[in-house]
XYZ file of C-alpha atoms in Angstrom:
374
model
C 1.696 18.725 28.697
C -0.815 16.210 28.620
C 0.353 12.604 30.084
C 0.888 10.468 27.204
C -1.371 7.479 29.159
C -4.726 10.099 27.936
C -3.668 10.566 23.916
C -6.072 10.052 21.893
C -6.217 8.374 18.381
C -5.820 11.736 16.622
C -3.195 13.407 19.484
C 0.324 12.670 20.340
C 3.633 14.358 21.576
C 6.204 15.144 18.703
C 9.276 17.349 18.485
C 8.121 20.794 16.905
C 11.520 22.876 14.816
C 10.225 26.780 14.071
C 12.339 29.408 12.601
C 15.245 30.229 14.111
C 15.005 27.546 16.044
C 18.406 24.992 16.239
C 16.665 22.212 17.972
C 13.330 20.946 18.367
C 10.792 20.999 21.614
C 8.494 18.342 22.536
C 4.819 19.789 22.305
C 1.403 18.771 22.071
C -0.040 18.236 18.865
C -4.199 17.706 18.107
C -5.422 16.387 14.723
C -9.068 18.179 14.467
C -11.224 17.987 11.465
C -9.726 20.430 8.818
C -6.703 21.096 10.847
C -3.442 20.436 13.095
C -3.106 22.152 16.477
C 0.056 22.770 17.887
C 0.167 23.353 22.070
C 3.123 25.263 22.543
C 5.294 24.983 25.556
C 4.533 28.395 26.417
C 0.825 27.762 26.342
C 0.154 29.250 22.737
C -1.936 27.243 20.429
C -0.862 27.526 16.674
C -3.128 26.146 14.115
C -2.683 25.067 10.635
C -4.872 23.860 8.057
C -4.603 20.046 6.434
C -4.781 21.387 3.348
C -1.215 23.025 3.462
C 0.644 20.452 5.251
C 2.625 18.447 3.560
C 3.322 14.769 5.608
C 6.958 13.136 4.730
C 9.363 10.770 6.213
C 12.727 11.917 7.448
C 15.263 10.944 9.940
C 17.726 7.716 9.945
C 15.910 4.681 7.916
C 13.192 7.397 7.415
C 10.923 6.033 9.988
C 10.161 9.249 11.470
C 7.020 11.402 10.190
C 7.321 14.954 9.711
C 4.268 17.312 9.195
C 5.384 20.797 7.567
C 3.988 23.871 6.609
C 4.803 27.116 6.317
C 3.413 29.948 8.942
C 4.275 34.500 8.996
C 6.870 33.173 5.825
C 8.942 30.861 8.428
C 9.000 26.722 7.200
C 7.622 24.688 10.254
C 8.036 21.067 11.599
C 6.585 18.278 13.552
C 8.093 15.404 13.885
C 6.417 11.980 14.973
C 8.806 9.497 16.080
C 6.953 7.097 18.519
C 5.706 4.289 16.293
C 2.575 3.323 18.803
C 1.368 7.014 17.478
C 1.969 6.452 14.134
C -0.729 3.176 14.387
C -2.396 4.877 15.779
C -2.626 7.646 13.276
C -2.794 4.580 10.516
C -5.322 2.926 12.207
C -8.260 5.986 12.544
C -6.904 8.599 10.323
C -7.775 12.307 10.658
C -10.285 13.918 8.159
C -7.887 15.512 5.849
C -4.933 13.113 5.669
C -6.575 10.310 4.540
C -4.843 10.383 0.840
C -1.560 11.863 2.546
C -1.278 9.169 5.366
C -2.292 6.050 2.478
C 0.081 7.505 0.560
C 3.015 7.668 3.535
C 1.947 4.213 4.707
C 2.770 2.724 1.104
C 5.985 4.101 0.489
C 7.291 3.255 4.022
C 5.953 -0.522 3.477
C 8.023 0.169 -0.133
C 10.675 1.484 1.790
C 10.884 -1.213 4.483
C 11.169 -4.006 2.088
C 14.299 -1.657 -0.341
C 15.703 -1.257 3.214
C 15.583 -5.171 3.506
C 16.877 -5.487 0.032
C 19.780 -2.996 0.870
C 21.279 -5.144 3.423
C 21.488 -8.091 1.705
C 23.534 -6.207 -1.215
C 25.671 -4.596 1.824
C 26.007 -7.957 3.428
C 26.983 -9.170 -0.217
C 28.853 -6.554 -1.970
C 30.590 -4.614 0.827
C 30.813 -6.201 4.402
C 33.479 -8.711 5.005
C 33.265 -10.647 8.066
C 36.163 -8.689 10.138
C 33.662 -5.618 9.901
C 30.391 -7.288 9.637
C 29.624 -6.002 13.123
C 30.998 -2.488 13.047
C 31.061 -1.467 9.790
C 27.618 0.408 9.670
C 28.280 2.863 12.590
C 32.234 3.096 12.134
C 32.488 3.418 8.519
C 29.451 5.231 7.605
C 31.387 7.811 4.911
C 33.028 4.819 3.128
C 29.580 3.533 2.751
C 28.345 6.438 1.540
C 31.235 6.947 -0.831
C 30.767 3.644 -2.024
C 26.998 4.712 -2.941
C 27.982 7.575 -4.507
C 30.591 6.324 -6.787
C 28.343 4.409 -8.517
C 26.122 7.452 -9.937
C 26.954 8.903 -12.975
C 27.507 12.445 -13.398
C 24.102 12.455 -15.915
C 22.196 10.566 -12.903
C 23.342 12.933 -10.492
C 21.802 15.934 -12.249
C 18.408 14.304 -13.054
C 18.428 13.571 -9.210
C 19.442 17.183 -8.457
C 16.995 18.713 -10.499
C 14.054 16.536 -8.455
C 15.504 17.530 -5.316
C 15.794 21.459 -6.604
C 11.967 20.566 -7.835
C 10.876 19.590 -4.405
C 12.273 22.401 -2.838
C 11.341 25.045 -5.403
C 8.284 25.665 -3.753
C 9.705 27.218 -0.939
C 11.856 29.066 -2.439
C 11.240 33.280 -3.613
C 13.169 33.062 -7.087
C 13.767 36.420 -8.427
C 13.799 36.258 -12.140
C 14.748 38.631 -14.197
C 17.418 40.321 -12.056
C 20.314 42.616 -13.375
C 22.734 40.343 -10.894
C 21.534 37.296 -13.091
C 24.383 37.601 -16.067
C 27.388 38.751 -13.540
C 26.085 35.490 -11.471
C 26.272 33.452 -14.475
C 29.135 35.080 -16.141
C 30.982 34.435 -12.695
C 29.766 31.138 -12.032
C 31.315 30.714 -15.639
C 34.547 31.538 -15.051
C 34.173 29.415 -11.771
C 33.541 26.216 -13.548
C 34.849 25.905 -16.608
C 35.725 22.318 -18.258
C 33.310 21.378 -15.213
C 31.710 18.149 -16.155
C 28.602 19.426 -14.145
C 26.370 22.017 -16.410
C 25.740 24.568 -13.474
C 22.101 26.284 -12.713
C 22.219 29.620 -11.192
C 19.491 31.277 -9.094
C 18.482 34.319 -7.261
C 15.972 34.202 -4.582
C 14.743 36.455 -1.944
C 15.900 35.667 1.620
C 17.697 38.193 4.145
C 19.871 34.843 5.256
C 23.675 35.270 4.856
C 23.650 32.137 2.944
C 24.161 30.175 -0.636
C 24.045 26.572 -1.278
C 24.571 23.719 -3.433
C 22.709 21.020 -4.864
C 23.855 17.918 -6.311
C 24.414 18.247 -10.076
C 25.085 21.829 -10.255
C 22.363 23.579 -8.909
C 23.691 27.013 -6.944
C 21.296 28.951 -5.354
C 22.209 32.613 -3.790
C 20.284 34.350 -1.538
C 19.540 37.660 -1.770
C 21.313 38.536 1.707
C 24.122 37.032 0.946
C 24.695 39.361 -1.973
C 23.671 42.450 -0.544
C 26.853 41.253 2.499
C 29.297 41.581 -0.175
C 31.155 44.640 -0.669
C 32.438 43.722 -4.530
C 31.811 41.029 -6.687
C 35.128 39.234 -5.415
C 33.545 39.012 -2.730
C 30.564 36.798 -3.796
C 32.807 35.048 -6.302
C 34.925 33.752 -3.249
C 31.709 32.181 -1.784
C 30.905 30.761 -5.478
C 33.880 29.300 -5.451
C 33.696 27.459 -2.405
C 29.874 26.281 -3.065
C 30.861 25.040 -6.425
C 33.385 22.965 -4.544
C 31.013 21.045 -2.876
C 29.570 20.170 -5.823
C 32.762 19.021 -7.783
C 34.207 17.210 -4.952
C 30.400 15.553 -4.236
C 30.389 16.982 -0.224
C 26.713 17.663 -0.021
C 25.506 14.517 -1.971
C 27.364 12.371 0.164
C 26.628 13.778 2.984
C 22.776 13.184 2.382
C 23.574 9.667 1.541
C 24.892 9.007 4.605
C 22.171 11.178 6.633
C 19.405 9.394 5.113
C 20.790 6.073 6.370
C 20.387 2.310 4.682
C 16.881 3.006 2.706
C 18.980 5.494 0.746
C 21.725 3.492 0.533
C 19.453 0.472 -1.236
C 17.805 3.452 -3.715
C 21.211 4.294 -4.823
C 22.174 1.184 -5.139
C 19.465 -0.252 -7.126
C 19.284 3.003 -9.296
C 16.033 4.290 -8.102
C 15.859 8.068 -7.591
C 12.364 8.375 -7.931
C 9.670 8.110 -5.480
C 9.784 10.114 -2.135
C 13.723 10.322 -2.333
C 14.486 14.245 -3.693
C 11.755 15.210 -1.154
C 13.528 13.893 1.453
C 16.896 14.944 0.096
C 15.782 18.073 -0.017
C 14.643 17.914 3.556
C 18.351 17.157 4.017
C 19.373 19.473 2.669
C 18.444 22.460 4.605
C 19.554 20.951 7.726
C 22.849 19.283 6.434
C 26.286 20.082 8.129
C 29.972 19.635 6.459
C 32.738 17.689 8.212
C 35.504 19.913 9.295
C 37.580 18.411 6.331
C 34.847 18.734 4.268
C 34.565 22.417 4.647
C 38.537 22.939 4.430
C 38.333 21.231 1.061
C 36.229 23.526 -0.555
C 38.059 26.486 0.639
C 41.241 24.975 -0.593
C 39.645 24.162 -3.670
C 37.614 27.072 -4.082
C 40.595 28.993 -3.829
C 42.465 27.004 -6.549
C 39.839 27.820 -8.875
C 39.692 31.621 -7.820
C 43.333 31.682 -9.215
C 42.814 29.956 -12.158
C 40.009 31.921 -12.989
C 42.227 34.938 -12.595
C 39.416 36.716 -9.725
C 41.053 37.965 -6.888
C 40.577 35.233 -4.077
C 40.829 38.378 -1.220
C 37.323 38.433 -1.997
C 37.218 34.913 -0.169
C 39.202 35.970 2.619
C 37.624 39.175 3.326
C 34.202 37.585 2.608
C 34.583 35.278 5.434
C 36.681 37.789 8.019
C 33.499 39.693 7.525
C 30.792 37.336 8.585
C 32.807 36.136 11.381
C 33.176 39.770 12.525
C 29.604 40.080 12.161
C 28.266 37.057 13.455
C 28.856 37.277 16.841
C 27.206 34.178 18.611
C 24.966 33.335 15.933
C 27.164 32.728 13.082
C 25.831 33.130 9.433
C 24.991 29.726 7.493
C 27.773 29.669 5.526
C 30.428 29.425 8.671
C 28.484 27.772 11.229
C 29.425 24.192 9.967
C 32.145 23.804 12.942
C 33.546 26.041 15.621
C 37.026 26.486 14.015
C 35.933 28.975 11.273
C 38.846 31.587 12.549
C 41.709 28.812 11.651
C 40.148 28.504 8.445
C 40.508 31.906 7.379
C 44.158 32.189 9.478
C 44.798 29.377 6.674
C 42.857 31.504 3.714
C 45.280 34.080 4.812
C 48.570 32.731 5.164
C 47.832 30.941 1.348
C 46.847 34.576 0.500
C 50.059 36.294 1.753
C 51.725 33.638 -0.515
C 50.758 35.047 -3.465
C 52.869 37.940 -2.749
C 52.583 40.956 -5.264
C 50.543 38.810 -8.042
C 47.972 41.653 -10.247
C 44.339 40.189 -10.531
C 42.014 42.052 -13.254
C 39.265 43.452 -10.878
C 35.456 42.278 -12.252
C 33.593 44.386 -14.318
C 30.296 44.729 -12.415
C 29.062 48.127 -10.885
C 28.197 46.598 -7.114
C 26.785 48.970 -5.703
C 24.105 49.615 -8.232
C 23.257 45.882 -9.230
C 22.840 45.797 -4.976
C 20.289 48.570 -4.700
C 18.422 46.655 -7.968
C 18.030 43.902 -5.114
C 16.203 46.706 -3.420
C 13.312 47.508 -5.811
């Protein structure tokens, strides 16, 4: 890699994330006129065009710039931590991302000075000074808890929709599906006297996966459905997805991963801006807590039973894609390590139930599958 002494103006050395990939590799990357050159580390060059990358900030405080696109249907990422780049970048920038990089520059200034703003109502509002010092690294869920106790279940929806808006670009919805009413009749049963009004989607992806976005939004993917072996099944991963809604896990959890900037929004009652983008950035890379994740499968199978669906389903769900996992677990269990004490739990709470009759669900699996199919 080229010696970071002989950049030039339009060059520098990021961290590059590619599908599949868990963390990122520092590569070479060359602004030319009309398009972004990536110099892999195994001496591949991989070029994309300006016009379909998208620049965003990311990362703590969101100081860090990320360049994305998408390249062979995989989403890909640079990201540009080094602020001497970044002038460098604002000072000359590249034919192309004139409008993108004015446009970055503005919000981060914006940004900057809400960040400001957001520790004066910290300093004000929350620290005392026993924890002035500490309080920032050692009690980072209060503060985020704190944050989002103060949205309303009404401005938690607006702000999921945006972030489900930002996203929905990336996504391959399948409308019109045969799966769509047992989905919604499901997610139904699921969530009733909810004060969340729940979105349900479809979408075309081979990952083992589903997830949730603040204010109701549940998105399965196609791979996840075609897994199951019943519609208990599926329902037991509903189940625990709409959990994490209810009990606010994943909005929280991007509170507190987006740091004090997001903090001030939230505070000040600004969701607008560049803030579901980068939620939504957050939300494909977001990980549970331990307790966390044992919450919603407590929860999730609370609601099973009062929803009168068969919460095997769960169990088996989960003994399945840990069986089939291997080393490289599916999305939905690779949170933490200890996935095979949370279904030794699932199970014992199972066993409890003793010789209790569920009424099986009405949907003909295998065929609404093989729709998935067509």
């Amino acid at each position: 890699m080229r010696s970071t002494a002989s950049l030039t103006a339009h060059s520098f050395v990021g961290q590059c994330f590619s599908p599949g990939q868990a963390t990122g590799q520092d590569v070479l990357v060359e602004l030319v006129p009309g398009s972004l050159v990536v110099c892999l580390p195994d001496g591949q060059r991989l070029t994309a065009p300006l016009s379909e990358v998208q620049l965003s900030r990311g990362g703590f405080n969101a100081q860090q710039w990320q360049f994305s696109w998408r390249h062979d249907g995989g989403q890909w990422m640079i990201a540009l931590s080094d602020p001497n780049a970044q002038q460098r970048l604002r000072s000359k920038p590249p034919v192309g991302l004139e409008k993108q990089l004015a446009s970055l520059s503005k919000a981060q200034h914006k940004a900057n000075w809400v960040a400001r703003i957001g520790w004066s109502v910290l300093v004000l509002v929350i620290l005392t000074p026993l924890i002035l010092l500490g309080l920032l690294w050692w009690q980072a869920d209060r503060i985020a808890s704190w944050a989002t106790d103060r949205i309303t279940v009404e401005q938690e929806a607006a702000l999921g929709q945006a972030v489900f808006e930002a996203q929905k670009s990336h996504l391959r919805l399948i409308e019109q599906s045969p799966l769509q009413a047992p989905l919604e009749e499901m997610g139904q049963r699921l969530t009733k006297g909810s004060a969340y009004r729940y979105q349900w989607y479809l979408t075309d992806d081979p990952a083992i996966n589903a997830f949730a976005i603040p204010g109701g939004i549940v998105v399965v993917n196609s791979g996840l459905v075609k897994a199951s072996s019943s519609p208990e099944e599926l329902a037991g991963v509903l189940a625990h997805e709409v959990q994490h809604v209810e009990q606010r896990h994943s909005l929280k959890g991007m509170v507190q991963n987006l740091g004090l900037a997001a903090i001030a929004h939230f505070a000040l009652g600004d969701y607008s801006g560049s803030l579901p983008a980068q939620m939504a950035t957050e939300l494909a890379d977001l990980k549970f807590s331990r307790d966390h994740e044992r919450d919603a499968d407590n929860k999730g199978f609370d609601t099973l039973l009062k929803a009168d669906i068969n919460p095997q389903g769960m169990v088996s769900m989960f003994e399945k894609l840990d069986q089939a996992s291997g080393s490289a677990p599916p999305a939905l269990l690779s949170s933490h390590p200890d996935t095979q004490e949370r279904i030794a739990h699932l199970r014992s709470r199972l066993a409890g139930l003793q010789a209790r009759k569920f009424t099986p669900l009405p949907y003909p699996w295998p065929k609404l599958k093989q729709s998935l199919a067509k």
